[in-house]
């Protein structure tokens, strides 16, 4: 089966940088995704890493190390609207997508 | 506009009753998923389907059933055997890709909040 670990909560101020770590255990690993979910809303896709290295998309970057079964999401220049829950998700064989427990990010003024 | 529609947004049922949650997509996606989310928790996979007339159990399938008779539709039935059915249920779909270099993200519906008393 699959299991993912990420911190439950992170607090930071506007303009700061936050890194959300995700470690995973899985068989048949294809890639690691990140999703954002605001309270009461549906998750929305942020990024996907299939290969080792850093992927940058605007203020958000995602990193993957397949040998360490580890990835992280980096949120830069934090804004109040970034207050949300962030989930890492592992894609495995048969397109099975398993999510972590989520990290609640609280941005303070 | 293409998207995923889940209905209803809120659903109330008495204990012991089966209830079916609707999920329809017009994105022409092959794969569809059902997740359950409890307050402050992550998403747990109930069932998923890669093609019509085929589906697989996820991590918490007990007490649930699904069907995939049409590409556009993937209804979830919460049966009376589900011990704690009150939760937020999310349906999602994606293009089915088996390659590793790229990914097709999940598109989620707005969810159905089920309360069983």
PDB file of C-alpha atoms in Angstrom:
ATOM      1  CA  UNK A   1       0.000   0.000   0.000  1.00  0.00           C
ATOM      2  CA  UNK A   2       0.890   3.649   0.125  1.00  0.00           C
ATOM      3  CA  UNK A   3       1.498   5.976   3.069  1.00  0.00           C
ATOM      4  CA  UNK A   4       2.479   9.643   3.154  1.00  0.00           C
ATOM      5  CA  UNK A   5       3.656  11.841   6.023  1.00  0.00           C
ATOM      6  CA  UNK A   6       3.496  15.626   6.128  1.00  0.00           C
ATOM      7  CA  UNK A   7       3.359  18.130   9.004  1.00  0.00           C
ATOM      8  CA  UNK A   8      -0.107  18.953  10.254  1.00  0.00           C
ATOM      9  CA  UNK A   9       0.260  22.722  10.513  1.00  0.00           C
ATOM     10  CA  UNK A  10       2.612  25.582   9.654  1.00  0.00           C
ATOM     11  CA  UNK A  11       2.253  29.259  10.586  1.00  0.00           C
ATOM     12  CA  UNK A  12       4.140  32.100   8.890  1.00  0.00           C
ATOM     13  CA  UNK A  13       3.830  35.830   8.200  1.00  0.00           C
ATOM     14  CA  UNK A  14       3.085  37.537   4.912  1.00  0.00           C
ATOM     15  CA  UNK A  15       6.125  37.705   2.650  1.00  0.00           C
ATOM     16  CA  UNK A  16       7.831  34.754   4.304  1.00  0.00           C
ATOM     17  CA  UNK A  17       8.875  31.421   2.775  1.00  0.00           C
ATOM     18  CA  UNK A  18       7.340  28.124   3.879  1.00  0.00           C
ATOM     19  CA  UNK A  19       8.526  24.611   3.055  1.00  0.00           C
ATOM     20  CA  UNK A  20       6.127  21.672   3.425  1.00  0.00           C
ATOM     21  CA  UNK A  21       7.862  18.309   3.509  1.00  0.00           C
ATOM     22  CA  UNK A  22       6.346  15.028   2.384  1.00  0.00           C
ATOM     23  CA  UNK A  23       7.825  11.568   2.858  1.00  0.00           C
ATOM     24  CA  UNK A  24       6.179   8.580   1.293  1.00  0.00           C
ATOM     25  CA  UNK A  25       6.214   4.799   1.144  1.00  0.00           C
ATOM     26  CA  UNK A  26       4.735   3.158  -1.906  1.00  0.00           C
ATOM     27  CA  UNK A  27       5.145   0.400  -4.435  1.00  0.00           C
ATOM     28  CA  UNK A  28       5.193   1.253  -8.119  1.00  0.00           C
ATOM     29  CA  UNK A  29       5.872   4.975  -7.687  1.00  0.00           C
ATOM     30  CA  UNK A  30       5.175   7.197 -10.701  1.00  0.00           C
ATOM     31  CA  UNK A  31       5.183  10.710  -9.307  1.00  0.00           C
ATOM     32  CA  UNK A  32       4.369  13.150  -6.533  1.00  0.00           C
ATOM     33  CA  UNK A  33       1.668  15.804  -6.843  1.00  0.00           C
ATOM     34  CA  UNK A  34       0.667  18.764  -4.697  1.00  0.00           C
ATOM     35  CA  UNK A  35      -2.859  20.122  -4.237  1.00  0.00           C
ATOM     36  CA  UNK A  36      -4.237  23.181  -2.456  1.00  0.00           C
ATOM     37  CA  UNK A  37      -7.596  23.232  -0.688  1.00  0.00           C
ATOM     38  CA  UNK A  38      -9.266  26.270   0.861  1.00  0.00           C
ATOM     39  CA  UNK A  39     -11.755  25.669   3.668  1.00  0.00           C
ATOM     40  CA  UNK A  40     -15.002  24.236   2.342  1.00  0.00           C
ATOM     41  CA  UNK A  41     -13.674  24.041  -1.204  1.00  0.00           C
ATOM     42  CA  UNK A  42     -12.412  21.418  -3.598  1.00  0.00           C
ATOM     43  CA  UNK A  43      -8.697  20.635  -3.965  1.00  0.00           C
ATOM     44  CA  UNK A  44      -6.929  22.224  -6.920  1.00  0.00           C
ATOM     45  CA  UNK A  45      -3.774  20.978  -8.602  1.00  0.00           C
ATOM     46  CA  UNK A  46      -0.501  22.844  -7.996  1.00  0.00           C
ATOM     47  CA  UNK A  47       2.361  20.743  -9.339  1.00  0.00           C
ATOM     48  CA  UNK A  48       3.690  17.319 -10.257  1.00  0.00           C
ATOM     49  CA  UNK A  49       7.190  15.809 -10.067  1.00  0.00           C
ATOM     50  CA  UNK A  50       8.021  12.544 -11.765  1.00  0.00           C
ATOM     51  CA  UNK A  51      11.799  13.059 -11.904  1.00  0.00           C
ATOM     52  CA  UNK A  52      14.306  14.234  -9.308  1.00  0.00           C
ATOM     53  CA  UNK A  53      14.762  17.957  -9.033  1.00  0.00           C
ATOM     54  CA  UNK A  54      12.962  21.232  -8.639  1.00  0.00           C
ATOM     55  CA  UNK A  55       9.921  22.397 -10.609  1.00  0.00           C
ATOM     56  CA  UNK A  56       9.080  26.091 -10.384  1.00  0.00           C
ATOM     57  CA  UNK A  57       5.680  27.591 -11.083  1.00  0.00           C
ATOM     58  CA  UNK A  58       5.500  31.240 -10.090  1.00  0.00           C
ATOM     59  CA  UNK A  59       5.721  31.641  -6.313  1.00  0.00           C
ATOM     60  CA  UNK A  60       5.381  27.884  -5.754  1.00  0.00           C
ATOM     61  CA  UNK A  61       8.105  25.295  -6.326  1.00  0.00           C
ATOM     62  CA  UNK A  62       8.103  21.555  -5.790  1.00  0.00           C
ATOM     63  CA  UNK A  63      11.040  19.220  -5.284  1.00  0.00           C
ATOM     64  CA  UNK A  64      11.420  15.457  -5.494  1.00  0.00           C
ATOM     65  CA  UNK A  65      14.115  12.996  -4.462  1.00  0.00           C
ATOM     66  CA  UNK A  66      13.061   9.500  -5.541  1.00  0.00           C
ATOM     67  CA  UNK A  67      16.006   7.840  -3.798  1.00  0.00           C
ATOM     68  CA  UNK A  68      14.966   9.410  -0.474  1.00  0.00           C
ATOM     69  CA  UNK A  69      11.191   8.971  -1.073  1.00  0.00           C
ATOM     70  CA  UNK A  70      10.912  12.640  -0.206  1.00  0.00           C
ATOM     71  CA  UNK A  71       9.531  15.797  -1.678  1.00  0.00           C
ATOM     72  CA  UNK A  72       8.614  19.298  -0.623  1.00  0.00           C
ATOM     73  CA  UNK A  73       6.469  22.217  -1.670  1.00  0.00           C
ATOM     74  CA  UNK A  74       8.002  25.676  -1.303  1.00  0.00           C
ATOM     75  CA  UNK A  75       5.705  28.654  -0.971  1.00  0.00           C
ATOM     76  CA  UNK A  76       7.493  31.978  -1.483  1.00  0.00           C
ATOM     77  CA  UNK A  77       6.385  35.556  -0.892  1.00  0.00           C
ATOM     78  CA  UNK A  78       3.477  34.301   1.176  1.00  0.00           C
ATOM     79  CA  UNK A  79       0.172  36.094   0.761  1.00  0.00           C
ATOM     80  CA  UNK A  80      -2.927  35.972   2.934  1.00  0.00           C
ATOM     81  CA  UNK A  81      -4.738  34.068   0.176  1.00  0.00           C
ATOM     82  CA  UNK A  82      -2.210  31.231   0.553  1.00  0.00           C
ATOM     83  CA  UNK A  83      -3.848  30.270   3.863  1.00  0.00           C
ATOM     84  CA  UNK A  84      -5.167  26.826   2.992  1.00  0.00           C
ATOM     85  CA  UNK A  85      -4.444  23.127   3.364  1.00  0.00           C
ATOM     86  CA  UNK A  86      -1.801  21.580   1.134  1.00  0.00           C
ATOM     87  CA  UNK A  87      -1.738  17.891   0.257  1.00  0.00           C
ATOM     88  CA  UNK A  88       0.949  15.767  -1.290  1.00  0.00           C
ATOM     89  CA  UNK A  89      -0.280  12.798  -3.329  1.00  0.00           C
ATOM     90  CA  UNK A  90       1.498   9.763  -4.732  1.00  0.00           C
ATOM     91  CA  UNK A  91       0.641   8.367  -8.136  1.00  0.00           C
ATOM     92  CA  UNK A  92       1.133   4.628  -8.309  1.00  0.00           C
ATOM     93  CA  UNK A  93       0.438   1.813 -10.730  1.00  0.00           C
ATOM     94  CA  UNK A  94      -3.025   1.743 -12.266  1.00  0.00           C
ATOM     95  CA  UNK A  95      -3.365   5.499 -11.789  1.00  0.00           C
ATOM     96  CA  UNK A  96      -4.088   5.038  -8.110  1.00  0.00           C
ATOM     97  CA  UNK A  97      -3.654   8.416  -6.403  1.00  0.00           C
ATOM     98  CA  UNK A  98      -3.164   8.413  -2.618  1.00  0.00           C
ATOM     99  CA  UNK A  99      -3.166  11.636  -0.581  1.00  0.00           C
ATOM    100  CA  UNK A 100      -1.335  12.591   2.588  1.00  0.00           C
ATOM    101  CA  UNK A 101      -3.091  13.948   5.644  1.00  0.00           C
ATOM    102  CA  UNK A 102      -2.553  17.561   4.614  1.00  0.00           C
ATOM    103  CA  UNK A 103      -0.663  20.553   6.026  1.00  0.00           C
ATOM    104  CA  UNK A 104      -2.685  23.520   7.178  1.00  0.00           C
ATOM    105  CA  UNK A 105      -0.830  26.764   6.382  1.00  0.00           C
ATOM    106  CA  UNK A 106      -1.860  29.841   8.317  1.00  0.00           C
ATOM    107  CA  UNK A 107      -0.531  33.155   7.016  1.00  0.00           C
ATOM    108  CA  UNK A 108      -0.526  36.045   9.487  1.00  0.00           C
ATOM    109  CA  UNK A 109      -0.289  39.749   8.637  1.00  0.00           C
TER     110      UNK A 109
ATOM    111  CA  UNK B   1     -17.895  24.936 -19.756  1.00  0.00           C
ATOM    112  CA  UNK B   2     -16.480  21.531 -18.920  1.00  0.00           C
ATOM    113  CA  UNK B   3     -16.397  20.311 -15.372  1.00  0.00           C
ATOM    114  CA  UNK B   4     -17.505  17.862 -12.728  1.00  0.00           C
ATOM    115  CA  UNK B   5     -20.897  18.145 -11.097  1.00  0.00           C
ATOM    116  CA  UNK B   6     -21.683  16.591  -7.764  1.00  0.00           C
ATOM    117  CA  UNK B   7     -25.182  16.699  -6.416  1.00  0.00           C
ATOM    118  CA  UNK B   8     -26.610  17.482  -4.026  1.00  0.00           C
ATOM    119  CA  UNK B   9     -24.282  19.783  -2.091  1.00  0.00           C
ATOM    120  CA  UNK B  10     -25.807  18.774   1.247  1.00  0.00           C
ATOM    121  CA  UNK B  11     -27.513  15.457   1.973  1.00  0.00           C
ATOM    122  CA  UNK B  12     -29.211  14.268   5.140  1.00  0.00           C
ATOM    123  CA  UNK B  13     -30.199  10.680   5.793  1.00  0.00           C
ATOM    124  CA  UNK B  14     -31.359   8.495   8.638  1.00  0.00           C
ATOM    125  CA  UNK B  15     -29.159   5.687   9.864  1.00  0.00           C
ATOM    126  CA  UNK B  16     -29.868   2.401   8.128  1.00  0.00           C
ATOM    127  CA  UNK B  17     -30.717   3.944   4.764  1.00  0.00           C
ATOM    128  CA  UNK B  18     -28.651   3.554   1.626  1.00  0.00           C
ATOM    129  CA  UNK B  19     -27.880   6.798  -0.190  1.00  0.00           C
ATOM    130  CA  UNK B  20     -26.445   7.441  -3.656  1.00  0.00           C
ATOM    131  CA  UNK B  21     -24.202  10.405  -4.431  1.00  0.00           C
ATOM    132  CA  UNK B  22     -24.132  11.632  -8.004  1.00  0.00           C
ATOM    133  CA  UNK B  23     -21.000  12.516 -10.003  1.00  0.00           C
ATOM    134  CA  UNK B  24     -21.127  13.588 -13.637  1.00  0.00           C
ATOM    135  CA  UNK B  25     -18.299  14.940 -15.816  1.00  0.00           C
ATOM    136  CA  UNK B  26     -18.269  16.374 -19.326  1.00  0.00           C
ATOM    137  CA  UNK B  27     -14.488  16.571 -19.637  1.00  0.00           C
ATOM    138  CA  UNK B  28     -14.265  13.338 -21.636  1.00  0.00           C
ATOM    139  CA  UNK B  29     -11.995  11.921 -18.931  1.00  0.00           C
ATOM    140  CA  UNK B  30     -11.458   8.193 -18.710  1.00  0.00           C
ATOM    141  CA  UNK B  31     -10.572   7.903 -15.025  1.00  0.00           C
ATOM    142  CA  UNK B  32     -12.844   8.812 -12.132  1.00  0.00           C
ATOM    143  CA  UNK B  33     -12.315   8.690  -8.376  1.00  0.00           C
ATOM    144  CA  UNK B  34     -14.232   8.938  -5.101  1.00  0.00           C
ATOM    145  CA  UNK B  35     -12.583  10.285  -1.963  1.00  0.00           C
ATOM    146  CA  UNK B  36     -13.843  10.775   1.550  1.00  0.00           C
ATOM    147  CA  UNK B  37     -12.646  13.665   3.726  1.00  0.00           C
ATOM    148  CA  UNK B  38     -13.304  13.976   7.452  1.00  0.00           C
ATOM    149  CA  UNK B  39     -12.853  17.311   9.281  1.00  0.00           C
ATOM    150  CA  UNK B  40      -9.199  18.339   9.418  1.00  0.00           C
ATOM    151  CA  UNK B  41      -8.137  15.164   7.647  1.00  0.00           C
ATOM    152  CA  UNK B  42      -6.713  14.180   4.282  1.00  0.00           C
ATOM    153  CA  UNK B  43      -8.505  12.573   1.377  1.00  0.00           C
ATOM    154  CA  UNK B  44      -9.005   8.830   1.574  1.00  0.00           C
ATOM    155  CA  UNK B  45      -9.616   6.854  -1.608  1.00  0.00           C
ATOM    156  CA  UNK B  46     -12.855   4.857  -1.698  1.00  0.00           C
ATOM    157  CA  UNK B  47     -13.097   3.583  -5.288  1.00  0.00           C
ATOM    158  CA  UNK B  48     -11.625   4.478  -8.664  1.00  0.00           C
ATOM    159  CA  UNK B  49     -12.332   3.570 -12.244  1.00  0.00           C
ATOM    160  CA  UNK B  50     -10.039   3.722 -15.264  1.00  0.00           C
ATOM    161  CA  UNK B  51     -12.582   2.772 -17.935  1.00  0.00           C
ATOM    162  CA  UNK B  52     -16.280   2.091 -18.336  1.00  0.00           C
ATOM    163  CA  UNK B  53     -17.538  -1.097 -16.680  1.00  0.00           C
ATOM    164  CA  UNK B  54     -14.377  -1.465 -14.596  1.00  0.00           C
ATOM    165  CA  UNK B  55     -13.484  -0.153 -11.141  1.00  0.00           C
ATOM    166  CA  UNK B  56     -11.106  -0.922  -8.280  1.00  0.00           C
ATOM    167  CA  UNK B  57     -11.385  -0.708  -4.526  1.00  0.00           C
ATOM    168  CA  UNK B  58      -9.417   2.030  -2.845  1.00  0.00           C
ATOM    169  CA  UNK B  59      -8.197   2.075   0.726  1.00  0.00           C
ATOM    170  CA  UNK B  60     -11.591   2.353   2.471  1.00  0.00           C
ATOM    171  CA  UNK B  61     -14.098   0.599   0.166  1.00  0.00           C
ATOM    172  CA  UNK B  62     -15.995  -1.286   2.877  1.00  0.00           C
ATOM    173  CA  UNK B  63     -19.599  -0.124   3.127  1.00  0.00           C
ATOM    174  CA  UNK B  64     -19.540   1.588  -0.273  1.00  0.00           C
ATOM    175  CA  UNK B  65     -20.413   0.519  -3.811  1.00  0.00           C
ATOM    176  CA  UNK B  66     -20.020   2.129  -7.239  1.00  0.00           C
ATOM    177  CA  UNK B  67     -20.947   1.585 -10.862  1.00  0.00           C
ATOM    178  CA  UNK B  68     -19.444   2.875 -14.102  1.00  0.00           C
ATOM    179  CA  UNK B  69     -21.982   2.198 -16.837  1.00  0.00           C
ATOM    180  CA  UNK B  70     -21.225   5.417 -18.699  1.00  0.00           C
ATOM    181  CA  UNK B  71     -17.970   7.319 -19.189  1.00  0.00           C
ATOM    182  CA  UNK B  72     -19.552  10.507 -17.836  1.00  0.00           C
ATOM    183  CA  UNK B  73     -21.030   9.080 -14.648  1.00  0.00           C
ATOM    184  CA  UNK B  74     -19.612   7.426 -11.524  1.00  0.00           C
ATOM    185  CA  UNK B  75     -22.260   7.269  -8.752  1.00  0.00           C
ATOM    186  CA  UNK B  76     -21.304   6.245  -5.222  1.00  0.00           C
ATOM    187  CA  UNK B  77     -23.710   4.399  -2.933  1.00  0.00           C
ATOM    188  CA  UNK B  78     -23.145   4.664   0.786  1.00  0.00           C
ATOM    189  CA  UNK B  79     -24.744   1.561   2.236  1.00  0.00           C
ATOM    190  CA  UNK B  80     -26.099   0.937   5.710  1.00  0.00           C
ATOM    191  CA  UNK B  81     -23.020  -1.233   6.299  1.00  0.00           C
ATOM    192  CA  UNK B  82     -20.790   1.859   6.419  1.00  0.00           C
ATOM    193  CA  UNK B  83     -20.210   2.383  10.135  1.00  0.00           C
ATOM    194  CA  UNK B  84     -19.542   6.128  10.104  1.00  0.00           C
ATOM    195  CA  UNK B  85     -20.855   7.618   6.862  1.00  0.00           C
ATOM    196  CA  UNK B  86     -21.034  11.286   7.886  1.00  0.00           C
ATOM    197  CA  UNK B  87     -18.299  13.017   5.861  1.00  0.00           C
ATOM    198  CA  UNK B  88     -17.448  15.247   2.907  1.00  0.00           C
ATOM    199  CA  UNK B  89     -17.345  13.229  -0.318  1.00  0.00           C
ATOM    200  CA  UNK B  90     -15.310  14.383  -3.297  1.00  0.00           C
ATOM    201  CA  UNK B  91     -15.467  13.046  -6.833  1.00  0.00           C
ATOM    202  CA  UNK B  92     -12.618  13.640  -9.273  1.00  0.00           C
ATOM    203  CA  UNK B  93     -11.649  12.770 -12.825  1.00  0.00           C
ATOM    204  CA  UNK B  94      -8.575  12.818 -15.016  1.00  0.00           C
ATOM    205  CA  UNK B  95      -7.293  11.733 -18.393  1.00  0.00           C
ATOM    206  CA  UNK B  96      -5.894   8.244 -17.920  1.00  0.00           C
ATOM    207  CA  UNK B  97      -2.135   8.355 -18.538  1.00  0.00           C
ATOM    208  CA  UNK B  98       0.327   5.659 -17.644  1.00  0.00           C
ATOM    209  CA  UNK B  99       3.503   7.557 -18.554  1.00  0.00           C
ATOM    210  CA  UNK B 100       5.667   9.004 -15.840  1.00  0.00           C
ATOM    211  CA  UNK B 101       7.118  12.120 -17.440  1.00  0.00           C
ATOM    212  CA  UNK B 102       3.900  14.051 -17.409  1.00  0.00           C
ATOM    213  CA  UNK B 103       0.774  14.032 -15.405  1.00  0.00           C
ATOM    214  CA  UNK B 104      -2.831  14.855 -15.889  1.00  0.00           C
ATOM    215  CA  UNK B 105      -4.096  16.517 -12.719  1.00  0.00           C
ATOM    216  CA  UNK B 106      -7.249  15.491 -10.928  1.00  0.00           C
ATOM    217  CA  UNK B 107     -10.221  17.782 -11.486  1.00  0.00           C
ATOM    218  CA  UNK B 108     -12.507  17.779  -8.476  1.00  0.00           C
ATOM    219  CA  UNK B 109     -16.197  18.429  -8.093  1.00  0.00           C
ATOM    220  CA  UNK B 110     -17.404  20.742  -5.312  1.00  0.00           C
ATOM    221  CA  UNK B 111     -18.262  17.823  -3.063  1.00  0.00           C
ATOM    222  CA  UNK B 112     -21.295  16.485  -1.248  1.00  0.00           C
ATOM    223  CA  UNK B 113     -21.534  16.867   2.508  1.00  0.00           C
ATOM    224  CA  UNK B 114     -23.411  13.847   3.854  1.00  0.00           C
ATOM    225  CA  UNK B 115     -24.882  13.821   7.352  1.00  0.00           C
ATOM    226  CA  UNK B 116     -26.360  10.622   8.739  1.00  0.00           C
ATOM    227  CA  UNK B 117     -28.250  10.733  12.038  1.00  0.00           C
TER     228      UNK B 117
END
